[in-house]
PDB file of C-alpha atoms and ligand atoms in Angstrom:
ATOM      1  CA  MET A1416       4.921  24.901  15.749  1.00 68.00           C
ATOM      2  CA  SER A1417       2.194  26.972  14.079  1.00 86.00           C
ATOM      3  CA  PHE A1418      -1.038  25.486  12.744  1.00 93.00           C
ATOM      4  CA  CYS A1419      -0.322  22.957   9.941  1.00 95.00           C
ATOM      5  CA  ARG A1420      -2.725  21.366   7.553  1.00 98.00           C
ATOM      6  CA  ALA A1421      -2.268  18.388   5.215  1.00 98.00           C
ATOM      7  CA  CYS A1422      -4.720  16.605   2.939  1.00 98.00           C
ATOM      8  CA  VAL A1423      -5.411  13.501   0.882  1.00 98.00           C
ATOM      9  CA  ILE A1424      -5.950  14.166  -2.817  1.00 98.00           C
ATOM     10  CA  GLY A1425      -8.081  11.702  -4.780  1.00 98.00           C
ATOM     11  CA  HIS A1426     -11.182  11.302  -6.928  1.00 98.00           C
ATOM     12  CA  PRO A1427     -13.402  10.098  -5.375  1.00 96.00           C
ATOM     13  CA  VAL A1428     -11.875  10.524  -1.945  1.00 97.00           C
ATOM     14  CA  ALA A1429     -14.841  10.264   0.451  1.00 96.00           C
ATOM     15  CA  HIS A1430     -13.930   6.635   1.278  1.00 93.00           C
ATOM     16  CA  SER A1431     -10.368   7.502   2.358  1.00 96.00           C
ATOM     17  CA  ARG A1432      -9.470   6.532   5.922  1.00 97.00           C
ATOM     18  CA  SER A1433      -6.377   8.755   5.884  1.00 98.00           C
ATOM     19  CA  PRO A1434      -8.124  11.627   7.776  1.00 98.00           C
ATOM     20  CA  LEU A1435      -9.076   9.196  10.545  1.00 98.00           C
ATOM     21  CA  ILE A1436      -5.480   7.950  10.837  1.00 98.00           C
ATOM     22  CA  HIS A1437      -3.764  11.352  10.755  1.00 98.00           C
ATOM     23  CA  ARG A1438      -6.300  13.071  13.043  1.00 98.00           C
ATOM     24  CA  HIS A1439      -5.786  10.251  15.543  1.00 98.00           C
ATOM     25  CA  TRP A1440      -2.048  10.979  15.585  1.00 98.00           C
ATOM     26  CA  LEU A1441      -2.573  14.781  15.675  1.00 98.00           C
ATOM     27  CA  ALA A1442      -4.741  14.374  18.782  1.00 98.00           C
ATOM     28  CA  GLU A1443      -2.397  11.826  20.351  1.00 98.00           C
ATOM     29  CA  HIS A1444       0.577  14.191  20.019  1.00 98.00           C
ATOM     30  CA  LYS A1445      -1.467  17.334  20.809  1.00 97.00           C
ATOM     31  CA  ILE A1446      -0.408  18.963  17.537  1.00 97.00           C
ATOM     32  CA  ASP A1447      -2.247  22.076  16.379  1.00 95.00           C
ATOM     33  CA  GLY A1448      -3.127  20.882  12.892  1.00 97.00           C
ATOM     34  CA  ASP A1449      -5.667  19.231  10.638  1.00 98.00           C
ATOM     35  CA  TYR A1450      -5.889  16.700   7.819  1.00 98.00           C
ATOM     36  CA  VAL A1451      -8.692  16.947   5.261  1.00 98.00           C
ATOM     37  CA  ARG A1452      -9.936  15.411   2.007  1.00 98.00           C
ATOM     38  CA  GLU A1453      -9.432  17.150  -1.354  1.00 98.00           C
ATOM     39  CA  ASP A1454     -11.597  15.723  -4.128  1.00 98.00           C
ATOM     40  CA  VAL A1455      -9.829  16.868  -7.301  1.00 98.00           C
ATOM     41  CA  PRO A1456     -11.170  15.683 -10.695  1.00 98.00           C
ATOM     42  CA  PRO A1457      -8.605  14.566 -13.309  1.00 98.00           C
ATOM     43  CA  GLU A1458      -8.988  17.732 -15.410  1.00 98.00           C
ATOM     44  CA  LYS A1459      -8.001  19.879 -12.418  1.00 98.00           C
ATOM     45  CA  ILE A1460      -5.126  17.849 -10.930  1.00 98.00           C
ATOM     46  CA  GLY A1461      -2.407  19.563 -13.022  1.00 98.00           C
ATOM     47  CA  SER A1462      -3.323  23.082 -11.880  1.00 98.00           C
ATOM     48  CA  PHE A1463      -4.017  21.931  -8.302  1.00 98.00           C
ATOM     49  CA  LEU A1464      -0.515  20.484  -7.956  1.00 98.00           C
ATOM     50  CA  ALA A1465       1.134  23.362  -9.839  1.00 97.00           C
ATOM     51  CA  SER A1466      -0.197  25.793  -7.227  1.00 97.00           C
ATOM     52  CA  PHE A1467       0.217  23.458  -4.245  1.00 98.00           C
ATOM     53  CA  ALA A1468       3.007  25.561  -2.727  1.00 96.00           C
ATOM     54  CA  THR A1469       0.582  28.451  -2.220  1.00 96.00           C
ATOM     55  CA  SER A1470      -2.360  26.295  -1.079  1.00 95.00           C
ATOM     56  CA  GLY A1471      -1.605  26.577   2.631  1.00 96.00           C
ATOM     57  CA  TYR A1472      -1.023  22.838   2.966  1.00 98.00           C
ATOM     58  CA  VAL A1473       2.285  21.527   4.313  1.00 97.00           C
ATOM     59  CA  GLY A1474       1.873  18.329   2.334  1.00 98.00           C
ATOM     60  CA  ALA A1475      -0.467  15.653   1.056  1.00 98.00           C
ATOM     61  CA  ASN A1476      -1.161  12.027   0.462  1.00 98.00           C
ATOM     62  CA  VAL A1477      -2.179  11.158  -3.062  1.00 98.00           C
ATOM     63  CA  THR A1478      -4.519   8.325  -3.930  1.00 97.00           C
ATOM     64  CA  VAL A1479      -6.273   6.891  -7.001  1.00 96.00           C
ATOM     65  CA  PRO A1480      -6.254   8.140  -9.758  1.00 97.00           C
ATOM     66  CA  HIS A1481      -3.623  10.831  -9.184  1.00 98.00           C
ATOM     67  CA  LYS A1482      -0.420   9.008  -8.122  1.00 98.00           C
ATOM     68  CA  GLU A1483       1.125   9.209 -11.618  1.00 98.00           C
ATOM     69  CA  ALA A1484       0.150  12.884 -12.004  1.00 98.00           C
ATOM     70  CA  ALA A1485       1.776  13.622  -8.635  1.00 98.00           C
ATOM     71  CA  PHE A1486       4.933  11.863  -9.814  1.00 98.00           C
ATOM     72  CA  ARG A1487       5.040  14.079 -12.907  1.00 98.00           C
ATOM     73  CA  ALA A1488       4.292  17.249 -10.934  1.00 98.00           C
ATOM     74  CA  ALA A1489       6.938  16.798  -8.231  1.00 98.00           C
ATOM     75  CA  ASP A1490      10.140  18.818  -8.653  1.00 98.00           C
ATOM     76  CA  ARG A1491      12.103  16.173  -6.752  1.00 98.00           C
ATOM     77  CA  THR A1492      11.231  12.516  -6.242  1.00 98.00           C
ATOM     78  CA  GLU A1493      12.897   9.832  -4.155  1.00 98.00           C
ATOM     79  CA  PRO A1494      14.306   6.731  -5.931  1.00 97.00           C
ATOM     80  CA  VAL A1495      11.433   4.463  -4.832  1.00 98.00           C
ATOM     81  CA  ALA A1496       8.912   6.818  -6.483  1.00 98.00           C
ATOM     82  CA  VAL A1497      11.022   6.915  -9.643  1.00 98.00           C
ATOM     83  CA  ALA A1498      11.010   3.101  -9.757  1.00 96.00           C
ATOM     84  CA  LEU A1499       7.241   2.958  -9.294  1.00 97.00           C
ATOM     85  CA  LYS A1500       6.530   6.061 -11.425  1.00 97.00           C
ATOM     86  CA  ALA A1501       3.982   6.961  -8.756  1.00 98.00           C
ATOM     87  CA  VAL A1502       3.929   9.349  -5.786  1.00 98.00           C
ATOM     88  CA  ASN A1503       1.592   8.928  -2.798  1.00 98.00           C
ATOM     89  CA  THR A1504       3.216  11.442  -0.410  1.00 98.00           C
ATOM     90  CA  LEU A1505       4.061  15.091  -1.125  1.00 98.00           C
ATOM     91  CA  TRP A1506       5.725  17.809   0.943  1.00 98.00           C
ATOM     92  CA  LEU A1507       7.355  21.168   0.327  1.00 98.00           C
ATOM     93  CA  GLU A1508      11.090  21.908   0.324  1.00 97.00           C
ATOM     94  CA  GLN A1509      11.750  25.648   0.078  1.00 95.00           C
ATOM     95  CA  GLY A1510       8.533  26.064  -1.858  1.00 94.00           C
ATOM     96  CA  ARG A1511       9.267  23.190  -4.234  1.00 97.00           C
ATOM     97  CA  LEU A1512       7.210  20.034  -4.416  1.00 98.00           C
ATOM     98  CA  ALA A1513       8.966  16.854  -3.247  1.00 98.00           C
ATOM     99  CA  GLY A1514       7.472  13.380  -3.457  1.00 98.00           C
ATOM    100  CA  THR A1515       7.960   9.779  -2.467  1.00 98.00           C
ATOM    101  CA  ASN A1516       6.061   6.530  -2.429  1.00 98.00           C
ATOM    102  CA  THR A1517       5.435   4.977   0.986  1.00 98.00           C
ATOM    103  CA  ASP A1518       3.473   1.938  -0.237  1.00 98.00           C
ATOM    104  CA  VAL A1519       6.647  -0.161  -0.322  1.00 98.00           C
ATOM    105  CA  TYR A1520       7.515   0.922   3.219  1.00 98.00           C
ATOM    106  CA  GLY A1521       3.951   0.159   4.399  1.00 98.00           C
ATOM    107  CA  PHE A1522       3.915  -3.260   2.742  1.00 98.00           C
ATOM    108  CA  LEU A1523       7.257  -4.277   4.272  1.00 98.00           C
ATOM    109  CA  ALA A1524       6.761  -2.696   7.710  1.00 98.00           C
ATOM    110  CA  HIS A1525       3.533  -4.628   8.273  1.00 98.00           C
ATOM    111  CA  LEU A1526       5.109  -7.864   7.019  1.00 98.00           C
ATOM    112  CA  ASP A1527       8.135  -7.379   9.318  1.00 98.00           C
ATOM    113  CA  GLU A1528       5.852  -6.664  12.248  1.00 98.00           C
ATOM    114  CA  THR A1529       3.540  -9.634  11.639  1.00 98.00           C
ATOM    115  CA  LEU A1530       6.119 -12.234  10.566  1.00 98.00           C
ATOM    116  CA  PRO A1531       9.572 -11.167  11.781  1.00 98.00           C
ATOM    117  CA  GLY A1532      12.348 -12.837   9.786  1.00 98.00           C
ATOM    118  CA  TRP A1533      10.017 -13.652   6.878  1.00 98.00           C
ATOM    119  CA  ASP A1534      12.673 -12.582   4.359  1.00 98.00           C
ATOM    120  CA  LYS A1535      15.126 -15.244   5.542  1.00 97.00           C
ATOM    121  CA  ARG A1536      12.478 -17.898   4.914  1.00 96.00           C
ATOM    122  CA  THR A1537      11.284 -16.612   1.539  1.00 98.00           C
ATOM    123  CA  GLY A1538      13.056 -17.911  -1.544  1.00 98.00           C
ATOM    124  CA  ILE A1539      10.065 -17.816  -3.891  1.00 98.00           C
ATOM    125  CA  ALA A1540       7.092 -15.443  -3.784  1.00 98.00           C
ATOM    126  CA  VAL A1541       3.982 -15.480  -5.957  1.00 98.00           C
ATOM    127  CA  VAL A1542       2.346 -12.086  -6.528  1.00 98.00           C
ATOM    128  CA  LEU A1543      -1.163 -11.889  -7.965  1.00 98.00           C
ATOM    129  CA  GLY A1544      -1.643  -8.684  -9.964  1.00 98.00           C
ATOM    130  CA  ALA A1545       0.512  -6.338 -12.015  1.00 97.00           C
ATOM    131  CA  GLY A1546      -1.067  -2.915 -11.381  1.00 96.00           C
ATOM    132  CA  GLY A1547       0.202  -0.049  -9.252  1.00 95.00           C
ATOM    133  CA  ALA A1548      -0.118  -1.921  -5.965  1.00 96.00           C
ATOM    134  CA  ALA A1549       1.660  -4.975  -7.363  1.00 98.00           C
ATOM    135  CA  ARG A1550       4.552  -2.778  -8.522  1.00 97.00           C
ATOM    136  CA  ALA A1551       5.081  -1.633  -4.921  1.00 98.00           C
ATOM    137  CA  VAL A1552       4.877  -5.227  -3.647  1.00 98.00           C
ATOM    138  CA  VAL A1553       7.336  -6.563  -6.228  1.00 98.00           C
ATOM    139  CA  TYR A1554       9.762  -3.687  -5.604  1.00 98.00           C
ATOM    140  CA  GLY A1555       9.667  -4.391  -1.862  1.00 98.00           C
ATOM    141  CA  LEU A1556      10.214  -8.132  -2.249  1.00 98.00           C
ATOM    142  CA  ILE A1557      13.191  -7.632  -4.570  1.00 97.00           C
ATOM    143  CA  ASP A1558      14.609  -4.949  -2.288  1.00 97.00           C
ATOM    144  CA  ARG A1559      14.543  -7.409   0.609  1.00 98.00           C
ATOM    145  CA  GLY A1560      16.375 -10.081  -1.340  1.00 97.00           C
ATOM    146  CA  VAL A1561      13.638 -12.526  -2.355  1.00 98.00           C
ATOM    147  CA  GLY A1562      15.275 -14.766  -4.943  1.00 98.00           C
ATOM    148  CA  ARG A1563      12.378 -15.304  -7.317  1.00 98.00           C
ATOM    149  CA  VAL A1564       9.083 -13.455  -7.722  1.00 98.00           C
ATOM    150  CA  LEU A1565       6.428 -14.934 -10.002  1.00 98.00           C
ATOM    151  CA  VAL A1566       3.889 -12.376 -11.186  1.00 98.00           C
ATOM    152  CA  VAL A1567       0.521 -13.834 -12.141  1.00 98.00           C
ATOM    153  CA  ASN A1568      -1.882 -11.446 -13.846  1.00 97.00           C
ATOM    154  CA  ARG A1569      -5.052 -11.670 -15.940  1.00 96.00           C
ATOM    155  CA  THR A1570      -3.394  -9.463 -18.568  1.00 97.00           C
ATOM    156  CA  ARG A1571      -0.079 -11.234 -19.077  1.00 96.00           C
ATOM    157  CA  SER A1572       1.521  -8.314 -20.929  1.00 97.00           C
ATOM    158  CA  ARG A1573       1.417  -6.189 -17.742  1.00 97.00           C
ATOM    159  CA  ALA A1574       3.275  -8.929 -15.843  1.00 97.00           C
ATOM    160  CA  GLU A1575       5.821  -9.074 -18.664  1.00 97.00           C
ATOM    161  CA  THR A1576       6.340  -5.300 -18.519  1.00 96.00           C
ATOM    162  CA  LEU A1577       6.898  -5.507 -14.767  1.00 95.00           C
ATOM    163  CA  ALA A1578       9.423  -8.317 -15.216  1.00 95.00           C
ATOM    164  CA  ALA A1579      11.247  -6.391 -17.947  1.00 95.00           C
ATOM    165  CA  GLU A1580      11.497  -3.312 -15.717  1.00 94.00           C
ATOM    166  CA  PHE A1581      12.415  -4.904 -12.396  1.00 95.00           C
ATOM    167  CA  GLY A1582      14.956  -7.484 -13.527  1.00 94.00           C
ATOM    168  CA  LYS A1583      15.804 -11.154 -13.802  1.00 95.00           C
ATOM    169  CA  ARG A1584      14.416 -12.241 -10.455  1.00 97.00           C
ATOM    170  CA  ILE A1585      10.860 -11.459 -11.695  1.00 98.00           C
ATOM    171  CA  ALA A1586       9.063 -13.835 -14.052  1.00 98.00           C
ATOM    172  CA  PRO A1587       5.565 -13.609 -15.504  1.00 98.00           C
ATOM    173  CA  ALA A1588       3.366 -16.660 -14.940  1.00 97.00           C
ATOM    174  CA  ASP A1589      -0.178 -17.770 -15.795  1.00 96.00           C
ATOM    175  CA  PHE A1590      -3.210 -18.405 -13.605  1.00 95.00           C
ATOM    176  CA  ALA A1591      -3.477 -21.839 -15.256  1.00 95.00           C
ATOM    177  CA  ASP A1592      -0.104 -22.839 -13.759  1.00 96.00           C
ATOM    178  CA  LEU A1593      -0.856 -21.426 -10.307  1.00 97.00           C
ATOM    179  CA  PRO A1594      -1.286 -24.833  -8.527  1.00 97.00           C
ATOM    180  CA  GLN A1595       2.220 -25.819  -9.610  1.00 97.00           C
ATOM    181  CA  HIS A1596       3.727 -22.476  -8.521  1.00 98.00           C
ATOM    182  CA  LEU A1597       1.942 -22.564  -5.167  1.00 98.00           C
ATOM    183  CA  LYS A1598       3.690 -25.859  -4.347  1.00 98.00           C
ATOM    184  CA  GLU A1599       7.012 -24.003  -4.292  1.00 98.00           C
ATOM    185  CA  ALA A1600       5.943 -20.633  -2.900  1.00 98.00           C
ATOM    186  CA  ASP A1601       7.029 -19.408   0.537  1.00 98.00           C
ATOM    187  CA  LEU A1602       4.850 -16.312   0.268  1.00 98.00           C
ATOM    188  CA  LEU A1603       1.649 -15.592  -1.674  1.00 98.00           C
ATOM    189  CA  VAL A1604       0.532 -11.963  -2.046  1.00 98.00           C
ATOM    190  CA  ASN A1605      -2.790 -10.815  -3.478  1.00 98.00           C
ATOM    191  CA  ALA A1606      -2.162  -7.400  -5.035  1.00 98.00           C
ATOM    192  CA  THR A1607      -5.282  -7.413  -7.216  1.00 98.00           C
ATOM    193  CA  SER A1608      -8.593  -5.832  -6.255  1.00 96.00           C
ATOM    194  CA  LEU A1609     -10.249  -9.271  -6.311  1.00 97.00           C
ATOM    195  CA  GLY A1610     -11.939 -10.244  -3.049  1.00 97.00           C
ATOM    196  CA  MET A1611     -12.642  -6.629  -2.122  1.00 96.00           C
ATOM    197  CA  THR A1612     -16.234  -5.836  -1.168  1.00 94.00           C
ATOM    198  CA  GLY A1613     -18.071  -5.031  -4.415  1.00 94.00           C
ATOM    199  CA  GLN A1614     -15.450  -6.727  -6.629  1.00 96.00           C
ATOM    200  CA  PRO A1615     -15.456 -10.289  -8.014  1.00 97.00           C
ATOM    201  CA  PRO A1616     -14.099 -12.997  -5.700  1.00 96.00           C
ATOM    202  CA  LEU A1617     -10.513 -14.198  -5.914  1.00 96.00           C
ATOM    203  CA  ASP A1618     -11.139 -17.735  -7.025  1.00 91.00           C
ATOM    204  CA  ILE A1619      -7.992 -19.700  -6.207  1.00 95.00           C
ATOM    205  CA  ASP A1620      -7.514 -23.010  -4.451  1.00 96.00           C
ATOM    206  CA  LEU A1621      -4.923 -23.078  -1.684  1.00 98.00           C
ATOM    207  CA  ALA A1622      -4.854 -26.901  -1.521  1.00 97.00           C
ATOM    208  CA  CYS A1623      -1.481 -26.951  -3.317  1.00 97.00           C
ATOM    209  CA  LEU A1624       0.135 -24.157  -1.299  1.00 98.00           C
ATOM    210  CA  LYS A1625       3.410 -25.208   0.334  1.00 98.00           C
ATOM    211  CA  THR A1626       3.093 -26.066   4.030  1.00 98.00           C
ATOM    212  CA  GLY A1627       3.969 -23.067   6.180  1.00 97.00           C
ATOM    213  CA  ALA A1628       3.805 -20.555   3.310  1.00 98.00           C
ATOM    214  CA  ALA A1629       2.580 -17.113   4.359  1.00 98.00           C
ATOM    215  CA  VAL A1630      -0.408 -15.415   2.716  1.00 98.00           C
ATOM    216  CA  TYR A1631      -0.652 -11.605   2.505  1.00 98.00           C
ATOM    217  CA  ASP A1632      -3.772  -9.911   1.133  1.00 98.00           C
ATOM    218  CA  ILE A1633      -3.430  -6.173   0.562  1.00 98.00           C
ATOM    219  CA  VAL A1634      -7.241  -5.888   0.313  1.00 97.00           C
ATOM    220  CA  TYR A1635      -8.595  -4.563   3.644  1.00 95.00           C
ATOM    221  CA  VAL A1636     -12.332  -4.335   2.986  1.00 94.00           C
ATOM    222  CA  PRO A1637     -13.314  -6.828   4.315  1.00 95.00           C
ATOM    223  CA  LEU A1638     -10.442  -7.064   6.777  1.00 94.00           C
ATOM    224  CA  GLU A1639     -10.610 -10.851   6.779  1.00 95.00           C
ATOM    225  CA  THR A1640     -10.895 -11.608   3.060  1.00 97.00           C
ATOM    226  CA  PRO A1641     -12.016 -15.067   1.874  1.00 97.00           C
ATOM    227  CA  LEU A1642      -8.371 -15.653   0.835  1.00 98.00           C
ATOM    228  CA  LEU A1643      -7.108 -14.973   4.366  1.00 98.00           C
ATOM    229  CA  ALA A1644      -9.927 -17.002   5.947  1.00 98.00           C
ATOM    230  CA  SER A1645      -9.091 -19.955   3.745  1.00 98.00           C
ATOM    231  CA  ALA A1646      -5.348 -19.625   4.419  1.00 98.00           C
ATOM    232  CA  ARG A1647      -5.917 -19.360   8.169  1.00 98.00           C
ATOM    233  CA  ALA A1648      -8.171 -22.440   8.130  1.00 98.00           C
ATOM    234  CA  ARG A1649      -5.362 -24.366   6.443  1.00 98.00           C
ATOM    235  CA  GLY A1650      -2.864 -23.275   9.079  1.00 98.00           C
ATOM    236  CA  HIS A1651      -0.909 -20.737   7.018  1.00 98.00           C
ATOM    237  CA  PRO A1652       0.423 -17.554   8.655  1.00 98.00           C
ATOM    238  CA  VAL A1653      -1.629 -14.596   7.359  1.00 98.00           C
ATOM    239  CA  VAL A1654      -0.996 -10.878   6.919  1.00 98.00           C
ATOM    240  CA  ASP A1655      -3.900  -8.481   6.310  1.00 97.00           C
ATOM    241  CA  GLY A1656      -4.065  -5.273   4.276  1.00 97.00           C
ATOM    242  CA  LEU A1657      -5.029  -2.890   7.075  1.00 97.00           C
ATOM    243  CA  GLY A1658      -1.535  -2.819   8.564  1.00 98.00           C
ATOM    244  CA  MET A1659      -0.079  -1.755   5.207  1.00 98.00           C
ATOM    245  CA  LEU A1660      -2.568   1.132   5.062  1.00 98.00           C
ATOM    246  CA  LEU A1661      -1.625   2.254   8.581  1.00 98.00           C
ATOM    247  CA  HIS A1662       2.132   1.922   8.150  1.00 98.00           C
ATOM    248  CA  GLN A1663       2.254   3.719   4.779  1.00 98.00           C
ATOM    249  CA  ALA A1664       0.864   6.796   6.563  1.00 98.00           C
ATOM    250  CA  VAL A1665       3.785   7.035   9.027  1.00 98.00           C
ATOM    251  CA  PRO A1666       6.491   8.711   6.865  1.00 98.00           C
ATOM    252  CA  GLY A1667       4.113  11.441   5.616  1.00 98.00           C
ATOM    253  CA  PHE A1668       2.982  12.386   9.119  1.00 98.00           C
ATOM    254  CA  GLU A1669       6.617  12.634  10.222  1.00 98.00           C
ATOM    255  CA  ARG A1670       7.508  14.875   7.255  1.00 98.00           C
ATOM    256  CA  TRP A1671       4.592  17.266   7.798  1.00 98.00           C
ATOM    257  CA  PHE A1672       4.279  17.395  11.574  1.00 97.00           C
ATOM    258  CA  GLY A1673       7.805  16.513  12.782  1.00 97.00           C
ATOM    259  CA  ILE A1674       6.979  13.479  14.925  1.00 98.00           C
ATOM    260  CA  ARG A1675       7.248   9.851  13.865  1.00 98.00           C
ATOM    261  CA  PRO A1676       3.930   8.316  14.951  1.00 98.00           C
ATOM    262  CA  LYS A1677       3.352   4.709  15.995  1.00 98.00           C
ATOM    263  CA  VAL A1678       0.908   2.191  14.580  1.00 98.00           C
ATOM    264  CA  THR A1679      -0.742   1.011  17.785  1.00 98.00           C
ATOM    265  CA  THR A1680      -3.491  -1.500  18.529  1.00 97.00           C
ATOM    266  CA  VAL A1681      -5.693   1.451  19.546  1.00 98.00           C
ATOM    267  CA  LEU A1682      -5.335   3.058  16.095  1.00 98.00           C
ATOM    268  CA  ARG A1683      -5.856  -0.270  14.390  1.00 98.00           C
ATOM    269  CA  SER A1684      -9.077  -0.861  16.371  1.00 97.00           C
ATOM    270  CA  ARG A1685     -10.417   2.589  15.483  1.00 97.00           C
ATOM    271  CA  VAL A1686      -9.851   2.133  11.766  1.00 97.00           C
ATOM    272  CA  ALA A1687     -11.096  -1.463  11.822  1.00 96.00           C
ATOM    273  CA  ALA A1688     -14.277  -0.309  13.586  1.00 96.00           C
ATOM    274  CA  ASP A1689     -14.725   2.425  10.976  1.00 95.00           C
ATOM    275  CA  LEU A1690     -14.369  -0.123   8.207  1.00 92.00           C
ATOM    276  CA  GLY A1691     -17.314  -1.916   9.772  1.00 85.00           C
ATOM    277  CA  SER A1692     -15.245  -4.907  10.657  1.00 53.00           C
ATOM    278  CA  LYS A1693     -16.151  -7.085  13.598  1.00 44.00           C
ATOM    279  CA  GLU A1694     -12.488  -7.744  14.038  1.00 47.00           C
ATOM    280  CA  HIS A1695     -10.430  -5.593  16.333  1.00 42.00           C
ATOM    281  CA  ALA A1696      -6.788  -5.258  17.187  1.00 40.00           C
ATOM    282  CA  ARG A1697      -4.832  -8.446  17.290  1.00 42.00           C
TER     283      ARG A1697
HETATM  284  P1  ATR B2254      -3.956  -0.860  -8.306  1.00 69.99           P
HETATM  285  O1  ATR B2254      -3.249   0.448  -8.517  1.00 69.99           O
HETATM  286  O2  ATR B2254      -4.828  -0.861  -7.071  1.00 69.99           O
HETATM  287  O3  ATR B2254      -3.037  -2.012  -8.362  1.00 69.99           O
HETATM  288  P2  ATR B2254      -4.827  -1.390 -11.007  1.00 69.99           P
HETATM  289  O4  ATR B2254      -3.573  -0.813 -11.561  1.00 69.99           O
HETATM  290  O5  ATR B2254      -6.124  -1.083 -11.670  1.00 69.99           O
HETATM  291  O6  ATR B2254      -5.027  -0.977  -9.496  1.00 69.99           O
HETATM  292  O7  ATR B2254      -4.625  -2.996 -10.917  1.00 69.99           O
HETATM  293  C1  ATR B2254      -5.641  -3.850 -10.520  1.00 69.99           C
HETATM  294  C2  ATR B2254      -5.119  -5.297 -10.572  1.00 69.99           C
HETATM  295  O8  ATR B2254      -6.207  -6.176 -10.283  1.00 69.99           O
HETATM  296  C3  ATR B2254      -4.588  -5.685 -11.938  1.00 69.99           C
HETATM  297  O9  ATR B2254      -3.565  -6.647 -11.773  1.00 69.99           O
HETATM  298  C4  ATR B2254      -5.829  -6.303 -12.589  1.00 69.99           C
HETATM  299  O10 ATR B2254      -5.545  -7.210 -13.641  1.00 69.99           O
HETATM  300  P3  ATR B2254      -5.372  -6.652 -15.163  1.00 69.99           P
HETATM  301  O11 ATR B2254      -3.985  -6.072 -15.240  1.00 69.99           O
HETATM  302  O12 ATR B2254      -5.565  -7.836 -16.015  1.00 69.99           O
HETATM  303  O13 ATR B2254      -6.451  -5.607 -15.356  1.00 69.99           O
HETATM  304  C5  ATR B2254      -6.419  -7.041 -11.415  1.00 69.99           C
HETATM  305  N1  ATR B2254      -7.855  -7.290 -11.609  1.00 69.99           N
HETATM  306  C6  ATR B2254      -8.858  -6.384 -11.426  1.00 69.99           C
HETATM  307  N2  ATR B2254     -10.062  -6.959 -11.726  1.00 69.99           N
HETATM  308  C7  ATR B2254      -9.783  -8.237 -12.097  1.00 69.99           C
HETATM  309  C8  ATR B2254     -10.591  -9.357 -12.511  1.00 69.99           C
HETATM  310  N3  ATR B2254     -11.936  -9.256 -12.586  1.00 69.99           N
HETATM  311  N4  ATR B2254      -9.970 -10.529 -12.797  1.00 69.99           N
HETATM  312  C9  ATR B2254      -8.613 -10.643 -12.708  1.00 69.99           C
HETATM  313  N5  ATR B2254      -7.794  -9.632 -12.332  1.00 69.99           N
HETATM  314  C10 ATR B2254      -8.382  -8.460 -12.026  1.00 69.99           C
END
C-alpha cells in the first residue's frame, strides 16, 4: 500500500484527539501513512469539500461545526447519516465523496463492551439533550429495540422535533419531571455538554434513579464527570464518554487504511493520559 493520509476537519480543531488515536493505530500496524488536523473556517468548508477528491487525502473525520456541511457535500451517504443529517466520516469511491456517521456505532460499541446484554434489560431510557450528539444516541437506542426513550432538553421544541422525526417510541419530557422519570429508567444518558470542563455543571439528583439503572455520560473531559462519580457512589453501573470517542474512530480507519483496528487498554491509557486524566485503562 502506498503512503496514505487522512485528516480531521473542524474549526477549531486543535483540541481533537483523533490524530493521537489514528497515529497510534498506524504505528501499531506499521502502515506508511499519516493523520493530520485541518482547521477549515465555515466560509471555506464548501470549497474545501468540493475539491476533496484532489486534496491527496484518502478520507477524513469531520467534527464541529462541519458535520452538516459534510452531509450536504457527500455524493453518497449511508442511511445512518441520512437519519442524523450529519456526516463525521468521509472517504472516496472512484473520486466521489462518500460519507457516514460513526457516532451511533461508537455509542453502542462502548455500551456493548462495558455492559454486555444492556439492551435486554433496558425498557425505558432517559436521554438528556436534543442536539447532534443526542440524535445519535436516540437513533442507537431505537435501533437496538429500546421500548421508550424520553428526551429531556432545556429547549423543549428540539426534543419535540426529535420525537416527531424518530417515531412513537420517543417522547419529549421536562427537567421538572425528571425525578419521576428516573424512577422508571433503566438507562440514563447525558448527551448535553453540561458537566464538561468549562461548561456549567449538570445539576440533577440521582436519588430517585431506579436501582441498578445504568448511567452513560458522553462527556469525556473530565473522564470521570460529577454525574458518573455520583452514579458510581450510588452503586449504578457507569459508562464513560472516552470509549465512544475511541470506538467511533474504528470504521474510518478501516475504510482508509484497510485494517480494522482494536480499541485496546493501551490506546485508552494513552488518550486518557493526554486528556490529563489521572484515570487509566480499566
Ligand atoms: P452537540 O452536537 O454536541 O449535541 P449541540 O447541538 O449544541 O451540540 O447540543 C448541545 C446540547 O446541550 C443541547 O441539548 C443543549 O440544550 P438546548 O437544545 O436547549 O440548547 C444542551 N445544553 C448546552 N448548554 C446547556 C445549558 N447551559 N443548560 C441546559 N442544556 C444545555
